[in-house]
mmCIF file of C-alpha atoms and ligand atoms in Angstrom:
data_model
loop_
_atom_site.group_PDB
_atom_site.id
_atom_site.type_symbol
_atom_site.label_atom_id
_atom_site.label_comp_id
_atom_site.label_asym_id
_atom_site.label_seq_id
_atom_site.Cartn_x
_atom_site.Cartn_y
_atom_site.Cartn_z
ATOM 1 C CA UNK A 15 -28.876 -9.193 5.465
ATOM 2 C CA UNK A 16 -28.005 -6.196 7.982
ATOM 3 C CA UNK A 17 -25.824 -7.487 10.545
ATOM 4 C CA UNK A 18 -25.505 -11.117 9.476
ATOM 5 C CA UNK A 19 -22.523 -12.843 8.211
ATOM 6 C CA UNK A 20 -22.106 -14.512 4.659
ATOM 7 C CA UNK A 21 -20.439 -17.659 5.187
ATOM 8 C CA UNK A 22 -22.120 -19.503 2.355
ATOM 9 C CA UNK A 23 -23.687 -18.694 -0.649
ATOM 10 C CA UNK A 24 -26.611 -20.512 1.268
ATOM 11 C CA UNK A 25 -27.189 -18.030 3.418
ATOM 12 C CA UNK A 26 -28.346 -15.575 0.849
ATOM 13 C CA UNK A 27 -31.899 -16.528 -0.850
ATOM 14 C CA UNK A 28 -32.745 -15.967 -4.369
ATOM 15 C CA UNK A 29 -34.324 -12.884 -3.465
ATOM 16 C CA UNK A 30 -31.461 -11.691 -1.106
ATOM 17 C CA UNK A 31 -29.219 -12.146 -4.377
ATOM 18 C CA UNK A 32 -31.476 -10.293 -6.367
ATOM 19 C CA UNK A 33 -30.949 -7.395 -3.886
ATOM 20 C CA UNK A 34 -27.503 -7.493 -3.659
ATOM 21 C CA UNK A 35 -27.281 -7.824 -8.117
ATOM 22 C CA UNK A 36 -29.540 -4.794 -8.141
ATOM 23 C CA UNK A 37 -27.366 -2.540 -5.848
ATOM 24 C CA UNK A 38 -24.194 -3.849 -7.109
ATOM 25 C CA UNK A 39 -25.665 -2.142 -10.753
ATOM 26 C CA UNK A 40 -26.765 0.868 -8.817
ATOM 27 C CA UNK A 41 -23.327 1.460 -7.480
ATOM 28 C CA UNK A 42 -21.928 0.882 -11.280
ATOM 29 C CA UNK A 43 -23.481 3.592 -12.068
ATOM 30 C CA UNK A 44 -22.703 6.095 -9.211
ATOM 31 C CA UNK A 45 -19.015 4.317 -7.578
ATOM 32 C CA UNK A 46 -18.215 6.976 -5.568
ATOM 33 C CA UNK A 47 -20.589 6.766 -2.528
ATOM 34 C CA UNK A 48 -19.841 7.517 1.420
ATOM 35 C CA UNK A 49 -21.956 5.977 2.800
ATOM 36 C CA UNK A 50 -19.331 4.651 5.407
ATOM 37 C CA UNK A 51 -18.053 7.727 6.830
ATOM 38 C CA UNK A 52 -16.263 6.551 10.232
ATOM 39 C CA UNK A 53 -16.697 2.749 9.812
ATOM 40 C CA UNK A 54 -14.071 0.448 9.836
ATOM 41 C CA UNK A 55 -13.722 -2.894 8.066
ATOM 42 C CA UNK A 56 -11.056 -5.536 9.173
ATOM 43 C CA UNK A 57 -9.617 -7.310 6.032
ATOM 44 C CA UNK A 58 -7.570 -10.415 7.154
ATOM 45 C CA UNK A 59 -5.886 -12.508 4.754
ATOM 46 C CA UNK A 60 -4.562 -15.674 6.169
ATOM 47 C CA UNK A 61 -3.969 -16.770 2.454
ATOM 48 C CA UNK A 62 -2.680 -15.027 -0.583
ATOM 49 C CA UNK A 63 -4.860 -12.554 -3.014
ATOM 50 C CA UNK A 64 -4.795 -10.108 -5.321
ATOM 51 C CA UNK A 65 -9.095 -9.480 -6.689
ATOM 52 C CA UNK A 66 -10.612 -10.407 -3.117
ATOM 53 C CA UNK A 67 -8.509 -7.885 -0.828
ATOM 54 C CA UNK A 68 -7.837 -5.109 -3.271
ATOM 55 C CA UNK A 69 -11.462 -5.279 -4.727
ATOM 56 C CA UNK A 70 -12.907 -5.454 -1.337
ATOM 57 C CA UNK A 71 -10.471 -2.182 0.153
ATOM 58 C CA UNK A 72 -11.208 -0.246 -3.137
ATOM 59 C CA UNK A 73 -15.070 -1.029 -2.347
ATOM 60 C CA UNK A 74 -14.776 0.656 1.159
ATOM 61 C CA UNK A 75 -12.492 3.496 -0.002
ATOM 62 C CA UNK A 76 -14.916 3.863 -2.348
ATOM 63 C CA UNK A 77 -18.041 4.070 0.118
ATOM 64 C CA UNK A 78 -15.692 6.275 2.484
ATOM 65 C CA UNK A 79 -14.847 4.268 5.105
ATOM 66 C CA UNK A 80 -11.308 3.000 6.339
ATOM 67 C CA UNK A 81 -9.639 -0.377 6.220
ATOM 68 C CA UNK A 82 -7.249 -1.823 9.106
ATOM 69 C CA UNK A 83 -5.581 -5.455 9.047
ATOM 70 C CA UNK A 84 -3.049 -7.841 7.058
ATOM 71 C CA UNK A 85 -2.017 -9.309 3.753
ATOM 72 C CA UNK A 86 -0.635 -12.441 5.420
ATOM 73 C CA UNK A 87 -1.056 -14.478 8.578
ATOM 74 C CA UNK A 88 3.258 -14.147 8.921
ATOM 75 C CA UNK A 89 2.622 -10.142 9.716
ATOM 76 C CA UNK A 90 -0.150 -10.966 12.511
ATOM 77 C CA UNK A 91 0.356 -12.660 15.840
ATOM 78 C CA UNK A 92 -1.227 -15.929 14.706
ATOM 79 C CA UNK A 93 2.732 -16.596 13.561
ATOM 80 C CA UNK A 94 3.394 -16.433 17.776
ATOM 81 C CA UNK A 95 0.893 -18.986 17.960
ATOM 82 C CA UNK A 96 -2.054 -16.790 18.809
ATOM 83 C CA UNK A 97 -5.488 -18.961 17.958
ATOM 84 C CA UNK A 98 -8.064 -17.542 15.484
ATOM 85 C CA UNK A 99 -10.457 -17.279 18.409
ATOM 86 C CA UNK A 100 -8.400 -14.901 20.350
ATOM 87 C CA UNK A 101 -7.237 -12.863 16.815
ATOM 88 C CA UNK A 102 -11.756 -12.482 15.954
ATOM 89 C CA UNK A 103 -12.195 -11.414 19.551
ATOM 90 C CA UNK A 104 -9.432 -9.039 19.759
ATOM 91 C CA UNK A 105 -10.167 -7.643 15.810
ATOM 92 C CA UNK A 106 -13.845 -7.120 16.375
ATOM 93 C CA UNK A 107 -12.888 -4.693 19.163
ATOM 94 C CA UNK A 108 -11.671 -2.409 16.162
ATOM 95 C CA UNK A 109 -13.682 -2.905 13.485
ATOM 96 C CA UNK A 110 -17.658 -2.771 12.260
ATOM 97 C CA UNK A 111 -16.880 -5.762 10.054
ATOM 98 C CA UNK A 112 -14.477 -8.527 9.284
ATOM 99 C CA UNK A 113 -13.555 -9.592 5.893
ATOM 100 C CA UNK A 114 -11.572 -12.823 6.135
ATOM 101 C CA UNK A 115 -9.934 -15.560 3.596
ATOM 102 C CA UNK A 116 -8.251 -18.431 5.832
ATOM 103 C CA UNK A 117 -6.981 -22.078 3.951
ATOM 104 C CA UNK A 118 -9.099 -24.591 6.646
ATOM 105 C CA UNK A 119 -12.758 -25.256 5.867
ATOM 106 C CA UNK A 120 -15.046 -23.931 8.231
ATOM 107 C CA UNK A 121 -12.856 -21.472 9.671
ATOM 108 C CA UNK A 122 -15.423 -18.847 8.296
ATOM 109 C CA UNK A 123 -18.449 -20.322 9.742
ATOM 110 C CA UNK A 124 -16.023 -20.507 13.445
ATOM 111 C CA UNK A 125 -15.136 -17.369 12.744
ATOM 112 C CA UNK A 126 -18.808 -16.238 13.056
ATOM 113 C CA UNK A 127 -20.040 -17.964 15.486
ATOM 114 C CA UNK A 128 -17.258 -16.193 18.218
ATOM 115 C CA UNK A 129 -17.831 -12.927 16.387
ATOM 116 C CA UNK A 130 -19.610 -9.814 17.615
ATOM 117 C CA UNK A 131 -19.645 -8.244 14.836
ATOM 118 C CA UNK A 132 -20.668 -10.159 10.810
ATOM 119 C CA UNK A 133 -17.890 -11.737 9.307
ATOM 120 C CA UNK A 134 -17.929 -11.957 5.714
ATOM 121 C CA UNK A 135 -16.007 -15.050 4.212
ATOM 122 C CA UNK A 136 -13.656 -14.181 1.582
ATOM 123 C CA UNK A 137 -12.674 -17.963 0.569
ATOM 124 C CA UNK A 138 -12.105 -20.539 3.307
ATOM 125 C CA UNK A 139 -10.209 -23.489 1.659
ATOM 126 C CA UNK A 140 -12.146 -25.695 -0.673
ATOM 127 C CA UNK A 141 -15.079 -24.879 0.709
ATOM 128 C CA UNK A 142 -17.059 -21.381 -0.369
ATOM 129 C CA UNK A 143 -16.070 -18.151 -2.023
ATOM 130 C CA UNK A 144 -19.390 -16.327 -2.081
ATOM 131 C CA UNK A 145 -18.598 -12.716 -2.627
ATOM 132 C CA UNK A 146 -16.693 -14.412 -5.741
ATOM 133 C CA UNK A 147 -20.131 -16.090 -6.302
ATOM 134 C CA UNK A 148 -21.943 -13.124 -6.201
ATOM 135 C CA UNK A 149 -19.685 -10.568 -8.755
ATOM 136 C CA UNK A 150 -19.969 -14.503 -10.923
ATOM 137 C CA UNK A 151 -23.753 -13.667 -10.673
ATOM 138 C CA UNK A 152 -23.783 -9.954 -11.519
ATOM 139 C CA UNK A 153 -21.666 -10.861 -14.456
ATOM 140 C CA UNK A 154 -23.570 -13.840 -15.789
ATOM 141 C CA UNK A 155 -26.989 -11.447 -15.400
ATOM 142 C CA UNK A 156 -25.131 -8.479 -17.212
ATOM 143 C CA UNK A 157 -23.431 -10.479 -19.731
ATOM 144 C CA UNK A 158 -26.681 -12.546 -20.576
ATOM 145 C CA UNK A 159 -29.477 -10.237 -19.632
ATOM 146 C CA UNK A 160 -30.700 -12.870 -17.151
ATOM 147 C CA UNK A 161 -29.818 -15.423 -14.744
ATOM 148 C CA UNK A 162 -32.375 -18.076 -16.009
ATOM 149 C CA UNK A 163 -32.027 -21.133 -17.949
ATOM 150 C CA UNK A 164 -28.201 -21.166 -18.705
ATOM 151 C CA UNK A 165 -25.962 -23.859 -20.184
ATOM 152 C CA UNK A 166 -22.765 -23.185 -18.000
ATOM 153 C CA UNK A 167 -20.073 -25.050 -18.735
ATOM 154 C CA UNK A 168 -17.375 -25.453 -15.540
ATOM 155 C CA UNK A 169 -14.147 -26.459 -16.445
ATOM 156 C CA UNK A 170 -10.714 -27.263 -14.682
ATOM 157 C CA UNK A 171 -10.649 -28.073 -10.865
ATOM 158 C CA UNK A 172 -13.675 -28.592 -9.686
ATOM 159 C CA UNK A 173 -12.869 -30.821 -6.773
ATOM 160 C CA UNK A 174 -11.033 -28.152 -5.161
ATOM 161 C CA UNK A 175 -12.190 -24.989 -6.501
ATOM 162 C CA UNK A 176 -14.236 -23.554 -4.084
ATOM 163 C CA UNK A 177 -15.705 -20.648 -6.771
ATOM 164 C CA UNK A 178 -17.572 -23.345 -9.005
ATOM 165 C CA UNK A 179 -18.983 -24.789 -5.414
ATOM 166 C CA UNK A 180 -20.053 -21.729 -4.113
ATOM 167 C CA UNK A 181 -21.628 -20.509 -7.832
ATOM 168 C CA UNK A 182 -23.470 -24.008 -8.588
ATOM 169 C CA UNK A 183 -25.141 -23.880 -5.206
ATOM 170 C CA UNK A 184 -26.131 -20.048 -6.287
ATOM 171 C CA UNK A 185 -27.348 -20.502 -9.684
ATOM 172 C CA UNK A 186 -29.147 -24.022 -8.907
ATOM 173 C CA UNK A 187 -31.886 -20.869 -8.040
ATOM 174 C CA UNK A 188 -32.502 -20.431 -11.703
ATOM 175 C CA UNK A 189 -32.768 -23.831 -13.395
ATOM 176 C CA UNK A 190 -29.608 -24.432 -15.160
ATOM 177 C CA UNK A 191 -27.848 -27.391 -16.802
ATOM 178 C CA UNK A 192 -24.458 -27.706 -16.324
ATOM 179 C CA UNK A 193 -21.717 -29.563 -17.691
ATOM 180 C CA UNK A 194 -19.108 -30.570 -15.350
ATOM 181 C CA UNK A 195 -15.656 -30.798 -17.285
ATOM 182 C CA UNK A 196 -12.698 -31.949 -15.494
ATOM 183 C CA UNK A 197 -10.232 -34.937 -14.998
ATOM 184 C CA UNK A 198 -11.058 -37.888 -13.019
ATOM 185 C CA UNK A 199 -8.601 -36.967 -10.106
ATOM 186 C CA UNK A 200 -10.753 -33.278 -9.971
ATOM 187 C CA UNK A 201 -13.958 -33.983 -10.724
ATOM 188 C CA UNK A 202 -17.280 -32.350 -8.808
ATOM 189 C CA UNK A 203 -17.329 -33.435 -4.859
ATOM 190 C CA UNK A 204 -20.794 -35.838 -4.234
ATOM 191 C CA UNK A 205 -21.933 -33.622 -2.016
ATOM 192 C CA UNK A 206 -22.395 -31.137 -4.385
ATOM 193 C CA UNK A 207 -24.074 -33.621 -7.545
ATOM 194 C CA UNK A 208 -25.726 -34.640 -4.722
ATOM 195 C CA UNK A 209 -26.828 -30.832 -3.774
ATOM 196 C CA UNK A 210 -28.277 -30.597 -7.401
ATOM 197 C CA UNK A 211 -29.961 -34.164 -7.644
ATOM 198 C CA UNK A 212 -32.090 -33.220 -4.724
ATOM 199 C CA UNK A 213 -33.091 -30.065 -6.783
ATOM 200 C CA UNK A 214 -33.664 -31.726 -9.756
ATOM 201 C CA UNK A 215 -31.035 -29.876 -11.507
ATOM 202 C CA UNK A 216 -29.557 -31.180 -14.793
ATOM 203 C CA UNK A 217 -25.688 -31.899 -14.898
ATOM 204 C CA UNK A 218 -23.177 -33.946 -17.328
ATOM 205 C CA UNK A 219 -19.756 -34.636 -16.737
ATOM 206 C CA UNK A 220 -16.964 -35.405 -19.004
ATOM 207 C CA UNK A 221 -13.487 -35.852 -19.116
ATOM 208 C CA UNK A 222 -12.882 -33.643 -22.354
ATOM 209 C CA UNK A 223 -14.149 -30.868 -23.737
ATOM 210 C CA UNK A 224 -15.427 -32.402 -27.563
ATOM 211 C CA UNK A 225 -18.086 -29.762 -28.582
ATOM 212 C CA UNK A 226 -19.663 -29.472 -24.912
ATOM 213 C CA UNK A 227 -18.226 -25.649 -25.262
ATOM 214 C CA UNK A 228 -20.539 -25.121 -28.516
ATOM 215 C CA UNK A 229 -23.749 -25.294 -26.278
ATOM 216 C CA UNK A 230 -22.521 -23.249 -23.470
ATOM 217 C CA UNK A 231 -23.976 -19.485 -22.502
ATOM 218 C CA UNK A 232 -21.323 -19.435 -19.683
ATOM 219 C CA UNK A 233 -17.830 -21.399 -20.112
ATOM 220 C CA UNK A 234 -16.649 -21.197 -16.278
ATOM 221 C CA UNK A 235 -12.294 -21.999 -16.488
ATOM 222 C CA UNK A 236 -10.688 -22.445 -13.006
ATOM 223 C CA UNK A 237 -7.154 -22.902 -11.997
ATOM 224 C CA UNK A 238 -5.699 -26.459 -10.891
ATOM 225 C CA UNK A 239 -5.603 -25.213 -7.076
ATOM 226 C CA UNK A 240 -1.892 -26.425 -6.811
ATOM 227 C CA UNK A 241 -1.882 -25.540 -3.051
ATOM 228 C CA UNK A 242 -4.534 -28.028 -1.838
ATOM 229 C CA UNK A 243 -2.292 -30.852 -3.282
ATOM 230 C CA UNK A 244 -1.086 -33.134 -0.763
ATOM 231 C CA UNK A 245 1.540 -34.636 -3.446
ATOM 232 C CA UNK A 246 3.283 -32.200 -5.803
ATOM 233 C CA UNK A 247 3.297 -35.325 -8.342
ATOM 234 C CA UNK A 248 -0.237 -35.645 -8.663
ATOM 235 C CA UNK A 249 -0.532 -31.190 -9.112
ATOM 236 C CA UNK A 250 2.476 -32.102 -12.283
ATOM 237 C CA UNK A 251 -0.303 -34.700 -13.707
ATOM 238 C CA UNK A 252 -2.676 -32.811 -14.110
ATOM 239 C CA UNK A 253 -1.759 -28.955 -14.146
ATOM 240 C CA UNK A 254 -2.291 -28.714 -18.247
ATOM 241 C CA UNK A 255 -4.788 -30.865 -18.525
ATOM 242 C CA UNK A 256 -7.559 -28.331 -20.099
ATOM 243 C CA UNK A 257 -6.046 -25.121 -21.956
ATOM 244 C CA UNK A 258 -8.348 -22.861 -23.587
ATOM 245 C CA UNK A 259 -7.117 -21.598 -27.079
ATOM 246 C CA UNK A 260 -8.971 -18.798 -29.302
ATOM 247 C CA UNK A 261 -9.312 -21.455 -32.343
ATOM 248 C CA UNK A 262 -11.909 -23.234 -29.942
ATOM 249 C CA UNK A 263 -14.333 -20.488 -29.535
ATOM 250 C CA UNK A 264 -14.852 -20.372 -33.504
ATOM 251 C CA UNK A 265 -18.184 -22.577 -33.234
ATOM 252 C CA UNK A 266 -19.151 -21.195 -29.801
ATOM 253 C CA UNK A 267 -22.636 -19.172 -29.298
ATOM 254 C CA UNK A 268 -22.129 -15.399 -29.784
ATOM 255 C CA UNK A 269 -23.999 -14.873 -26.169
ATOM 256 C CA UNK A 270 -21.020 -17.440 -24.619
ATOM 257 C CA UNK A 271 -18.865 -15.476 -22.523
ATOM 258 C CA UNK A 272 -15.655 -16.736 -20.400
ATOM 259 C CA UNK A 273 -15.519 -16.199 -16.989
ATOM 260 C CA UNK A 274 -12.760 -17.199 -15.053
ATOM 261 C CA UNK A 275 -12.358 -16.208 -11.390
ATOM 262 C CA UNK A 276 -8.313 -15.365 -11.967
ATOM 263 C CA UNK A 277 -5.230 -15.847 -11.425
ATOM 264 C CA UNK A 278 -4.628 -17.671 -14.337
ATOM 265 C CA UNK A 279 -2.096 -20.142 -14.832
ATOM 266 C CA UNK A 280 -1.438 -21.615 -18.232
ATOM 267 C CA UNK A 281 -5.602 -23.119 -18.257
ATOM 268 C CA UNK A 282 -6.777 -19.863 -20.915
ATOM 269 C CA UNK A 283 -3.929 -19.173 -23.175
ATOM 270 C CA UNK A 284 -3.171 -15.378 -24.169
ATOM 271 C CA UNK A 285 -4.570 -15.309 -27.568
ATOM 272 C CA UNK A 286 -8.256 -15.514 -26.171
ATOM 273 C CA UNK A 287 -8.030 -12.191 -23.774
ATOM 274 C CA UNK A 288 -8.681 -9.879 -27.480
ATOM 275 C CA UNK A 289 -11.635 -12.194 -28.108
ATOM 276 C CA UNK A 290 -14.889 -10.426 -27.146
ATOM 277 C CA UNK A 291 -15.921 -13.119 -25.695
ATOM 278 C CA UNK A 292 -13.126 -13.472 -23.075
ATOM 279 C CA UNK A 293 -14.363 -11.584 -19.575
ATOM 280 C CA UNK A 294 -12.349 -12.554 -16.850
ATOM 281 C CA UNK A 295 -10.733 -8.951 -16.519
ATOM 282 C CA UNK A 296 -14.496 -7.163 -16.796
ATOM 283 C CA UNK A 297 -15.159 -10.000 -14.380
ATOM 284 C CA UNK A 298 -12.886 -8.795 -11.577
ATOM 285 C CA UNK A 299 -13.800 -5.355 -12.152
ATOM 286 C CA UNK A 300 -17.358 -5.887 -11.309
ATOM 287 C CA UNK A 301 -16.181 -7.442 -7.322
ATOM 288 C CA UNK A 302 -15.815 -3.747 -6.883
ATOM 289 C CA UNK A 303 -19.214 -3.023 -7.580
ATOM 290 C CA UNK A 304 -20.454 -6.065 -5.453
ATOM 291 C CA UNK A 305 -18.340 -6.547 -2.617
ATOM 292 C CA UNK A 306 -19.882 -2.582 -2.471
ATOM 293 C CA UNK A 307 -23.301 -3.544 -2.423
ATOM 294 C CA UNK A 308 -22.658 -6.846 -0.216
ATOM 295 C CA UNK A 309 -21.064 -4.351 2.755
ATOM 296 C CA UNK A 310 -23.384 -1.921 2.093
ATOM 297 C CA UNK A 311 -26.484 -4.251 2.581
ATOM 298 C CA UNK A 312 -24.674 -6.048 5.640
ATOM 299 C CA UNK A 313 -23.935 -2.510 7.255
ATOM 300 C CA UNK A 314 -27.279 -1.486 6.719
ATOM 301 C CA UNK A 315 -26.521 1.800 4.844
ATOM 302 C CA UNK A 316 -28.112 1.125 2.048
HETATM 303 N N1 CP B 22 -10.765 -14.688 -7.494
HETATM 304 C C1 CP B 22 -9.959 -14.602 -6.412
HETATM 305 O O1 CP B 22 -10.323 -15.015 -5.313
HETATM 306 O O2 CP B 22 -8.742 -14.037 -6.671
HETATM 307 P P1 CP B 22 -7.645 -13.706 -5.567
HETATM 308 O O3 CP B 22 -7.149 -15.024 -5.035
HETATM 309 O O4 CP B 22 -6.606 -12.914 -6.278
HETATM 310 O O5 CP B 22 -8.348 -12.930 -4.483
#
């Protein structure tokens, strides 16, 4: 891992995600590290976010070292017309590392490629959120005591949202079945049923929910991704279609936790967060503790 970039979830192996899981708990229990005493770590958001960029710059503060770069792609001389070539070139002469969300596919795997120093992806369009699939990972393991043999249930967008792409291709390591729940118009991409068929993983998909959630170890709810609609009428079809209330959890397994990568929009109602079983907020806690141990490993401090 030291020195390479983390484009995909595809470029970690099991083991390399057993690593990461490991040190992520090791940090849990002793946050306050420096370990990066006079690095510095670019953070630049071309896209909105809250978890990913706060997580990720209380994670350095955390290990000690300092964090330089924007919230928005209006504050940066992209909005002069500067190309994202020229702004990786000109950023990796100040930084050890480049944390980076950006809306087009592939600009993270680009972004690499004309990088001298890793770039770690932190969501590029519809395409991968690993570090999101990693803290998913550290919470299914501490949540379930394991990361083998699960029944996870992925509900909402899952045409466009790139966490359930990035944690499906991560957890088809440990022989799940999944159940794919979402409306025609967002169902699973073929690329990834096709990703599991050639692993010989076990998937369903439905249009409803019925009693799919009474089987489930891990109920996965995503956001409708209203900003990868081309047509705001098709986003108003189907922005409600799944909402998660507490009176549906009543015949669910008391192992079955909620994850949800956040923000929410209307797709878990309110009354679930005092349910035990609701861990979306313990969820985003634990990217701390991960995006630690990812920058750690890729840094080679640890
Ligand atoms: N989970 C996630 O990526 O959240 P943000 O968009 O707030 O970073």
């Amino acid at each position: 891992m030291k020195n390479r970039s983390l484009v995909s979830i595809s470029d970690y192996s099991a083991n390399e995600i057993r690593q990461i899981l490991d040190l992520a708990a090791d940090f849990e229990d002793n946050p306050n590290q420096r370990l990066l005493t006079g690095s510095v770590i670019a953070s630049l958001f071309f896209e909105p976010s809250t978890r990913t960029r706060l997580s990720f710059e209380s994670a350095i503060n955390r290990l000690g070292g300092r964090v330089i770069g924007f919230s928005e792609a209006s504050s940066s001389s992209v909005s002069k017309g500067e190309t994202l070539k020229d702004t990786i070139l000109t950023v990796s002469n100040y930084s050890d590392l480049i944390v980076m969300r950006h809306p087009l596919e592939g600009s993270a795997k680009y972004a690499s490629e004309v990088s001298p120093v890793p770039v770690v992806n932190a969501g590029d369009g519809a395409h991968q959120h690993p570090t999101q699939t990693l803290l998913d990972l550290y919470s299914i393991q501490k949540t379930q005591g394991t990361l083998e043999n699960l029944n996870i249930c992925m509900i909402g967008d899952l045409k466009y949202g790139r966490t359930v792409h990035s944690l499906l291709m991560a957890m088809s390591h440990f022989n799940p079945v999944f159940n794919f729940i979402a409306p025609d118009e967002l169902k699973m991409p073929d690329e990834y049923k096709l990703f599991l068929d050639n692993k010989g993983i076990k998937y369903y998909e439905h249009t409803d929910m019925d009693d799919n959630l009474n089987y489930a170890d891990i109920t996965y709810m995503t956001r409708v991704q209203r900003e990868r609609f081309a047509d705001p009428v098709e986003y108003e079809k189907v922005k409600n279609v799944f909402i998660l209330r507490n009176e549906m959890l009543n015949e669910t397994k008391d192992n079955m936790r909620i994850l949800h990568p956040l923000p929410r929009v209307n797709e878990i109602n309110i009354d679930v967060d005092p349910n035990p079983k609701a861990y979306y907020f313990t969820q985003a806690l634990n990217g701390v503790y991960t995006r630690m141990a990812i920058i750690a490993k890729i840094l080679g401090v640890k």
